[in-house]
Amino acid sequence: MEFIETALKSVFLIKARRYEDKRGFFSETFKKKTFMAMTGHQGQFVQDNFSYSKRKGTVRGLHYQSPPKAQGKLVRCTRGKILDVAVDARKGSPTYGRHVCYELSFENGDQLWIPPGFLHGFSTLSDDSEVAYKCTEYYSPECDSAIIWNDPMLNIDWKINGEAFLSNKDASAQRFEDFISPF
Ligand SMILES: Cc1cn([C@H]2C[C@H](O)[C@@H](COP(=O)(O)OP(=O)(O)O[C@H]3O[C@H](C)C(=O)[C@H](O)[C@H]3O)O2)c(=O)[nH]c1=O
């Protein structure tokens, strides 16, 4: 596995090795001791999530859970292709409000590690995309919140043509200028 720290310190792009043979391939997608050594995080995951999006141009995000239920997420795309986005939401961070985005796909097998303190979202770059991700904290509706996907301050290029296909919740999410960081 190759861990590449991104422009947002502590956010890592992770490239898993694939052992290809005539049947297809095998890869290790998570190894706690390596993850801990390379990210400095304990790698204690308590919940695995899986989402399927029918349409290209869907956006899920930007989401976060506030402390004490803040979530770190280890994200990978198991079918199709997504643009995965992390936004630094940590008070006082020199990269506060800055984002990184990476194409994750079944083809490249890349993963993104997003620690607690970041907003997370993705856009789908293909129909029928599947995303599987590990979380460091349980789902907590009372701590769950969102920032609008196309916030002018964040200025994220989601690589989709025109308007996003959104949940009602995401369509009515707050603007970043009204966000008070709990991190
Ligand atoms: C996240 C979550 C949701 N749910 C239920 C709540 C709703 O009834 C339904 C759909 O939830 P939501 O619309 O929040 O799903 P997404 O829009 O995919 O949200 C996720 O998308 C972005 C990319 C994230 O990083 C978060 O993991 C998460 O916020 O699943 C659960 O039961 N458990 C959960 O952990």
PDB file of C-alpha atoms and ligand atoms in Angstrom:
ATOM      1  CA  MET A   1       0.000   0.000   0.000  1.00  0.00           C
ATOM      2  CA  GLU A   2       1.191   3.515  -0.798  1.00  0.00           C
ATOM      3  CA  PHE A   3       0.076   6.400   1.448  1.00  0.00           C
ATOM      4  CA  ILE A   4       0.311   9.861  -0.108  1.00  0.00           C
ATOM      5  CA  GLU A   5      -0.384  12.826   2.188  1.00  0.00           C
ATOM      6  CA  THR A   6      -2.472  15.402   0.347  1.00  0.00           C
ATOM      7  CA  ALA A   7      -2.379  19.214   0.375  1.00  0.00           C
ATOM      8  CA  LEU A   8      -4.598  18.928   3.455  1.00  0.00           C
ATOM      9  CA  LYS A   9      -2.292  17.601   6.177  1.00  0.00           C
ATOM     10  CA  SER A  10      -3.566  14.296   7.640  1.00  0.00           C
ATOM     11  CA  VAL A  11      -5.773  13.541   4.606  1.00  0.00           C
ATOM     12  CA  PHE A  12      -4.184  10.665   2.676  1.00  0.00           C
ATOM     13  CA  LEU A  13      -4.682   9.140  -0.737  1.00  0.00           C
ATOM     14  CA  ILE A  14      -4.052   5.408  -0.393  1.00  0.00           C
ATOM     15  CA  LYS A  15      -3.101   3.201  -3.326  1.00  0.00           C
ATOM     16  CA  ALA A  16      -3.623  -0.509  -2.729  1.00  0.00           C
ATOM     17  CA  ARG A  17      -1.488  -3.023  -4.581  1.00  0.00           C
ATOM     18  CA  ARG A  18      -3.410  -5.375  -6.884  1.00  0.00           C
ATOM     19  CA  TYR A  19      -2.183  -8.940  -7.425  1.00  0.00           C
ATOM     20  CA  GLU A  20      -3.457  -9.730 -10.886  1.00  0.00           C
ATOM     21  CA  ASP A  21      -3.758 -13.163 -12.393  1.00  0.00           C
ATOM     22  CA  LYS A  22      -5.845 -14.861 -15.052  1.00  0.00           C
ATOM     23  CA  ARG A  23      -8.912 -14.834 -12.715  1.00  0.00           C
ATOM     24  CA  GLY A  24      -8.779 -11.101 -12.024  1.00  0.00           C
ATOM     25  CA  PHE A  25      -7.046  -9.524  -9.024  1.00  0.00           C
ATOM     26  CA  PHE A  26      -6.655  -9.568  -5.244  1.00  0.00           C
ATOM     27  CA  SER A  27      -5.845  -6.569  -3.066  1.00  0.00           C
ATOM     28  CA  GLU A  28      -5.629  -5.822   0.632  1.00  0.00           C
ATOM     29  CA  THR A  29      -7.795  -2.742   1.239  1.00  0.00           C
ATOM     30  CA  PHE A  30      -7.045  -2.129   4.912  1.00  0.00           C
ATOM     31  CA  LYS A  31      -4.280  -3.224   7.273  1.00  0.00           C
ATOM     32  CA  LYS A  32      -4.495  -1.672  10.728  1.00  0.00           C
ATOM     33  CA  LYS A  33      -0.776  -1.725  11.568  1.00  0.00           C
ATOM     34  CA  THR A  34       0.151  -0.074   8.254  1.00  0.00           C
ATOM     35  CA  PHE A  35      -2.697   2.414   8.489  1.00  0.00           C
ATOM     36  CA  MET A  36      -1.634   3.394  12.038  1.00  0.00           C
ATOM     37  CA  ALA A  37       2.028   3.684  11.072  1.00  0.00           C
ATOM     38  CA  MET A  38       1.348   5.786   7.969  1.00  0.00           C
ATOM     39  CA  THR A  39      -1.473   8.042   9.174  1.00  0.00           C
ATOM     40  CA  GLY A  40      -0.781   8.230  12.897  1.00  0.00           C
ATOM     41  CA  HIS A  41      -4.442   7.424  13.522  1.00  0.00           C
ATOM     42  CA  GLN A  42      -5.514   4.503  15.655  1.00  0.00           C
ATOM     43  CA  GLY A  43      -7.566   3.077  12.782  1.00  0.00           C
ATOM     44  CA  GLN A  44     -10.393   2.087  15.110  1.00  0.00           C
ATOM     45  CA  PHE A  45     -13.333   1.713  12.700  1.00  0.00           C
ATOM     46  CA  VAL A  46     -16.739   0.842  14.163  1.00  0.00           C
ATOM     47  CA  GLN A  47     -19.121   1.118  11.198  1.00  0.00           C
ATOM     48  CA  ASP A  48     -18.940   0.241   7.505  1.00  0.00           C
ATOM     49  CA  ASN A  49     -21.203   2.104   5.069  1.00  0.00           C
ATOM     50  CA  PHE A  50     -22.173   1.327   1.509  1.00  0.00           C
ATOM     51  CA  SER A  51     -24.094   3.603  -0.860  1.00  0.00           C
ATOM     52  CA  TYR A  52     -25.304   3.108  -4.413  1.00  0.00           C
ATOM     53  CA  SER A  53     -26.124   6.025  -6.688  1.00  0.00           C
ATOM     54  CA  LYS A  54     -28.084   5.367  -9.882  1.00  0.00           C
ATOM     55  CA  ARG A  55     -27.159   8.487 -11.799  1.00  0.00           C
ATOM     56  CA  LYS A  56     -24.007  10.242 -12.903  1.00  0.00           C
ATOM     57  CA  GLY A  57     -24.135  13.781 -11.537  1.00  0.00           C
ATOM     58  CA  THR A  58     -25.384  12.801  -8.074  1.00  0.00           C
ATOM     59  CA  VAL A  59     -23.793  14.666  -5.159  1.00  0.00           C
ATOM     60  CA  ARG A  60     -23.890  13.338  -1.595  1.00  0.00           C
ATOM     61  CA  GLY A  61     -22.522  15.935   0.816  1.00  0.00           C
ATOM     62  CA  LEU A  62     -20.970  17.946   2.173  1.00  0.00           C
ATOM     63  CA  HIS A  63     -21.519  16.104   5.427  1.00  0.00           C
ATOM     64  CA  TYR A  64     -19.991  15.907   8.889  1.00  0.00           C
ATOM     65  CA  GLN A  65     -20.854  14.755  12.391  1.00  0.00           C
ATOM     66  CA  SER A  66     -20.013  17.105  15.262  1.00  0.00           C
ATOM     67  CA  PRO A  67     -18.074  15.980  18.307  1.00  0.00           C
ATOM     68  CA  PRO A  68     -18.407  13.822  20.314  1.00  0.00           C
ATOM     69  CA  LYS A  69     -19.520  11.794  17.278  1.00  0.00           C
ATOM     70  CA  ALA A  70     -17.113  13.213  14.692  1.00  0.00           C
ATOM     71  CA  GLN A  71     -16.279  10.600  12.074  1.00  0.00           C
ATOM     72  CA  GLY A  72     -13.116   9.743  10.255  1.00  0.00           C
ATOM     73  CA  LYS A  73     -13.833   7.971   6.945  1.00  0.00           C
ATOM     74  CA  LEU A  74     -11.832   5.603   4.773  1.00  0.00           C
ATOM     75  CA  VAL A  75     -13.558   5.814   1.389  1.00  0.00           C
ATOM     76  CA  ARG A  76     -13.334   3.694  -1.736  1.00  0.00           C
ATOM     77  CA  CYS A  77     -15.378   3.265  -4.880  1.00  0.00           C
ATOM     78  CA  THR A  78     -16.276  -0.366  -5.568  1.00  0.00           C
ATOM     79  CA  ARG A  79     -18.147   0.248  -8.854  1.00  0.00           C
ATOM     80  CA  GLY A  80     -18.039   3.107 -11.333  1.00  0.00           C
ATOM     81  CA  LYS A  81     -16.256   6.359 -10.567  1.00  0.00           C
ATOM     82  CA  ILE A  82     -16.670   9.232  -8.086  1.00  0.00           C
ATOM     83  CA  LEU A  83     -14.972  12.488  -7.259  1.00  0.00           C
ATOM     84  CA  ASP A  84     -14.323  12.342  -3.528  1.00  0.00           C
ATOM     85  CA  VAL A  85     -13.978  15.667  -1.713  1.00  0.00           C
ATOM     86  CA  ALA A  86     -12.662  16.590   1.723  1.00  0.00           C
ATOM     87  CA  VAL A  87     -12.876  20.133   3.150  1.00  0.00           C
ATOM     88  CA  ASP A  88     -10.845  21.265   6.156  1.00  0.00           C
ATOM     89  CA  ALA A  89     -13.355  22.427   8.793  1.00  0.00           C
ATOM     90  CA  ARG A  90     -10.992  22.614  11.776  1.00  0.00           C
ATOM     91  CA  LYS A  91     -10.945  25.951  13.626  1.00  0.00           C
ATOM     92  CA  GLY A  92      -7.552  27.623  13.353  1.00  0.00           C
ATOM     93  CA  SER A  93      -6.252  25.257  10.689  1.00  0.00           C
ATOM     94  CA  PRO A  94      -3.994  27.007   8.152  1.00  0.00           C
ATOM     95  CA  THR A  95      -5.981  25.176   5.449  1.00  0.00           C
ATOM     96  CA  TYR A  96      -9.433  25.961   6.920  1.00  0.00           C
ATOM     97  CA  GLY A  97     -12.004  26.009   4.116  1.00  0.00           C
ATOM     98  CA  ARG A  98      -9.554  24.475   1.630  1.00  0.00           C
ATOM     99  CA  HIS A  99     -10.464  21.238  -0.140  1.00  0.00           C
ATOM    100  CA  VAL A 100      -8.885  18.353  -1.973  1.00  0.00           C
ATOM    101  CA  CYS A 101     -10.650  16.131  -4.468  1.00  0.00           C
ATOM    102  CA  TYR A 102      -9.644  12.801  -5.981  1.00  0.00           C
ATOM    103  CA  GLU A 103     -11.176  10.460  -8.512  1.00  0.00           C
ATOM    104  CA  LEU A 104     -11.825   7.116  -6.825  1.00  0.00           C
ATOM    105  CA  SER A 105     -12.984   4.268  -9.034  1.00  0.00           C
ATOM    106  CA  PHE A 106     -13.226   0.501  -9.291  1.00  0.00           C
ATOM    107  CA  GLU A 107     -10.540   0.825 -11.953  1.00  0.00           C
ATOM    108  CA  ASN A 108      -7.929   2.669  -9.855  1.00  0.00           C
ATOM    109  CA  GLY A 109      -8.824   1.114  -6.501  1.00  0.00           C
ATOM    110  CA  ASP A 110      -7.660   4.277  -4.730  1.00  0.00           C
ATOM    111  CA  GLN A 111      -8.939   5.215  -1.272  1.00  0.00           C
ATOM    112  CA  LEU A 112      -9.142   8.492   0.605  1.00  0.00           C
ATOM    113  CA  TRP A 113      -8.594   8.704   4.380  1.00  0.00           C
ATOM    114  CA  ILE A 114     -10.463  11.691   5.801  1.00  0.00           C
ATOM    115  CA  PRO A 115      -9.944  12.183   9.558  1.00  0.00           C
ATOM    116  CA  PRO A 116     -12.526  13.742  11.879  1.00  0.00           C
ATOM    117  CA  GLY A 117     -12.694  17.529  11.415  1.00  0.00           C
ATOM    118  CA  PHE A 118     -13.334  17.500   7.675  1.00  0.00           C
ATOM    119  CA  LEU A 119     -16.477  17.838   5.584  1.00  0.00           C
ATOM    120  CA  HIS A 120     -16.949  14.937   3.177  1.00  0.00           C
ATOM    121  CA  GLY A 121     -18.870  14.560  -0.040  1.00  0.00           C
ATOM    122  CA  PHE A 122     -18.658  13.005  -3.449  1.00  0.00           C
ATOM    123  CA  SER A 123     -20.077  13.431  -6.912  1.00  0.00           C
ATOM    124  CA  THR A 124     -20.719  10.485  -9.186  1.00  0.00           C
ATOM    125  CA  LEU A 125     -18.837  10.492 -12.480  1.00  0.00           C
ATOM    126  CA  SER A 126     -20.623   7.390 -13.757  1.00  0.00           C
ATOM    127  CA  ASP A 127     -24.067   5.847 -13.550  1.00  0.00           C
ATOM    128  CA  ASP A 128     -24.402   2.930 -11.108  1.00  0.00           C
ATOM    129  CA  SER A 129     -21.649   3.962  -8.736  1.00  0.00           C
ATOM    130  CA  GLU A 130     -21.055   2.234  -5.425  1.00  0.00           C
ATOM    131  CA  VAL A 131     -19.105   3.632  -2.488  1.00  0.00           C
ATOM    132  CA  ALA A 132     -17.957   1.628   0.514  1.00  0.00           C
ATOM    133  CA  TYR A 133     -16.433   3.414   3.496  1.00  0.00           C
ATOM    134  CA  LYS A 134     -15.324   2.678   7.023  1.00  0.00           C
ATOM    135  CA  CYS A 135     -16.206   5.127   9.824  1.00  0.00           C
ATOM    136  CA  THR A 136     -14.437   5.731  13.120  1.00  0.00           C
ATOM    137  CA  GLU A 137     -17.660   6.650  14.918  1.00  0.00           C
ATOM    138  CA  TYR A 138     -21.248   5.423  14.823  1.00  0.00           C
ATOM    139  CA  TYR A 139     -23.936   7.268  12.903  1.00  0.00           C
ATOM    140  CA  SER A 140     -25.486   9.901  15.113  1.00  0.00           C
ATOM    141  CA  PRO A 141     -28.438  11.772  13.561  1.00  0.00           C
ATOM    142  CA  GLU A 142     -28.354  14.441  16.276  1.00  0.00           C
ATOM    143  CA  CYS A 143     -24.729  15.236  15.401  1.00  0.00           C
ATOM    144  CA  ASP A 144     -25.152  14.862  11.612  1.00  0.00           C
ATOM    145  CA  SER A 145     -25.066  18.057   9.551  1.00  0.00           C
ATOM    146  CA  ALA A 146     -24.323  19.394   6.091  1.00  0.00           C
ATOM    147  CA  ILE A 147     -22.910  22.343   4.125  1.00  0.00           C
ATOM    148  CA  ILE A 148     -24.341  23.137   0.700  1.00  0.00           C
ATOM    149  CA  TRP A 149     -22.482  21.347  -2.094  1.00  0.00           C
ATOM    150  CA  ASN A 150     -22.002  24.371  -4.349  1.00  0.00           C
ATOM    151  CA  ASP A 151     -21.011  26.852  -1.662  1.00  0.00           C
ATOM    152  CA  PRO A 152     -19.390  29.901  -3.306  1.00  0.00           C
ATOM    153  CA  MET A 153     -16.734  30.221  -0.579  1.00  0.00           C
ATOM    154  CA  LEU A 154     -15.610  26.598  -1.004  1.00  0.00           C
ATOM    155  CA  ASN A 155     -15.733  26.844  -4.806  1.00  0.00           C
ATOM    156  CA  ILE A 156     -15.514  23.083  -5.457  1.00  0.00           C
ATOM    157  CA  ASP A 157     -15.467  21.826  -9.046  1.00  0.00           C
ATOM    158  CA  TRP A 158     -17.516  18.590  -8.728  1.00  0.00           C
ATOM    159  CA  LYS A 159     -16.787  17.695 -12.380  1.00  0.00           C
ATOM    160  CA  ILE A 160     -20.485  17.412 -13.200  1.00  0.00           C
ATOM    161  CA  ASN A 161     -22.338  19.173 -15.984  1.00  0.00           C
ATOM    162  CA  GLY A 162     -24.904  21.607 -14.542  1.00  0.00           C
ATOM    163  CA  GLU A 163     -27.045  21.028 -11.481  1.00  0.00           C
ATOM    164  CA  ALA A 164     -26.424  18.119  -9.120  1.00  0.00           C
ATOM    165  CA  PHE A 165     -28.934  15.379  -8.336  1.00  0.00           C
ATOM    166  CA  LEU A 166     -29.378  15.855  -4.589  1.00  0.00           C
ATOM    167  CA  SER A 167     -31.342  14.671  -1.575  1.00  0.00           C
ATOM    168  CA  ASN A 168     -33.813  17.239  -0.201  1.00  0.00           C
ATOM    169  CA  LYS A 169     -31.608  17.477   2.887  1.00  0.00           C
ATOM    170  CA  ASP A 170     -28.529  18.344   0.863  1.00  0.00           C
ATOM    171  CA  ALA A 171     -30.431  20.790  -1.340  1.00  0.00           C
ATOM    172  CA  SER A 172     -31.315  22.850   1.729  1.00  0.00           C
ATOM    173  CA  ALA A 173     -27.990  22.619   3.586  1.00  0.00           C
ATOM    174  CA  GLN A 174     -26.413  25.670   5.233  1.00  0.00           C
ATOM    175  CA  ARG A 175     -23.791  27.908   3.643  1.00  0.00           C
ATOM    176  CA  PHE A 176     -20.191  27.745   4.794  1.00  0.00           C
ATOM    177  CA  GLU A 177     -20.262  31.419   5.840  1.00  0.00           C
ATOM    178  CA  ASP A 178     -22.941  30.499   8.415  1.00  0.00           C
ATOM    179  CA  PHE A 179     -21.013  27.440   9.611  1.00  0.00           C
ATOM    180  CA  ILE A 180     -19.511  27.595  13.106  1.00  0.00           C
ATOM    181  CA  SER A 181     -16.876  24.897  13.324  1.00  0.00           C
ATOM    182  CA  PRO A 182     -17.325  22.428  16.178  1.00  0.00           C
ATOM    183  CA  PHE A 183     -13.846  20.963  15.559  1.00  0.00           C
TER     184      PHE A 183
HETATM  185  C1  LIG B   1     -25.068   8.174   6.944  1.00  0.00           C
HETATM  186  C2  LIG B   1     -26.127   7.254   7.460  1.00  0.00           C
HETATM  187  C3  LIG B   1     -27.437   7.355   7.054  1.00  0.00           C
HETATM  188  N1  LIG B   1     -28.384   6.487   7.544  1.00  0.00           N
HETATM  189  C4  LIG B   1     -29.755   6.608   7.061  1.00  0.00           C
HETATM  190  C5  LIG B   1     -30.379   7.983   7.279  1.00  0.00           C
HETATM  191  C6  LIG B   1     -31.281   8.168   6.083  1.00  0.00           C
HETATM  192  O1  LIG B   1     -32.553   7.609   6.372  1.00  0.00           O
HETATM  193  C7  LIG B   1     -30.626   7.329   4.986  1.00  0.00           C
HETATM  194  C8  LIG B   1     -29.858   8.164   3.983  1.00  0.00           C
HETATM  195  O2  LIG B   1     -28.971   8.986   4.707  1.00  0.00           O
HETATM  196  P1  LIG B   1     -28.234  10.201   3.982  1.00  0.00           P
HETATM  197  O3  LIG B   1     -29.180  10.880   3.058  1.00  0.00           O
HETATM  198  O4  LIG B   1     -27.568  11.003   5.071  1.00  0.00           O
HETATM  199  O5  LIG B   1     -27.144   9.402   3.126  1.00  0.00           O
HETATM  200  P2  LIG B   1     -25.950  10.112   2.316  1.00  0.00           P
HETATM  201  O6  LIG B   1     -26.428  11.348   1.652  1.00  0.00           O
HETATM  202  O7  LIG B   1     -25.317   9.048   1.519  1.00  0.00           O
HETATM  203  O8  LIG B   1     -24.991  10.555   3.496  1.00  0.00           O
HETATM  204  C9  LIG B   1     -23.651  10.116   3.592  1.00  0.00           C
HETATM  205  O9  LIG B   1     -22.960  10.742   2.546  1.00  0.00           O
HETATM  206  C10 LIG B   1     -21.724  11.357   2.795  1.00  0.00           C
HETATM  207  C11 LIG B   1     -20.874  11.153   1.585  1.00  0.00           C
HETATM  208  C12 LIG B   1     -21.026  10.934   4.023  1.00  0.00           C
HETATM  209  O10 LIG B   1     -19.816  11.052   4.128  1.00  0.00           O
HETATM  210  C13 LIG B   1     -21.793  10.435   5.178  1.00  0.00           C
HETATM  211  O11 LIG B   1     -21.371   9.128   5.527  1.00  0.00           O
HETATM  212  C14 LIG B   1     -23.226  10.423   4.991  1.00  0.00           C
HETATM  213  O12 LIG B   1     -23.690  11.689   5.383  1.00  0.00           O
HETATM  214  O13 LIG B   1     -29.726   6.439   5.653  1.00  0.00           O
HETATM  215  C15 LIG B   1     -28.072   5.505   8.465  1.00  0.00           C
HETATM  216  O14 LIG B   1     -28.940   4.749   8.912  1.00  0.00           O
HETATM  217  N2  LIG B   1     -26.769   5.400   8.893  1.00  0.00           N
HETATM  218  C16 LIG B   1     -25.784   6.238   8.418  1.00  0.00           C
HETATM  219  O15 LIG B   1     -24.606   6.087   8.832  1.00  0.00           O
END
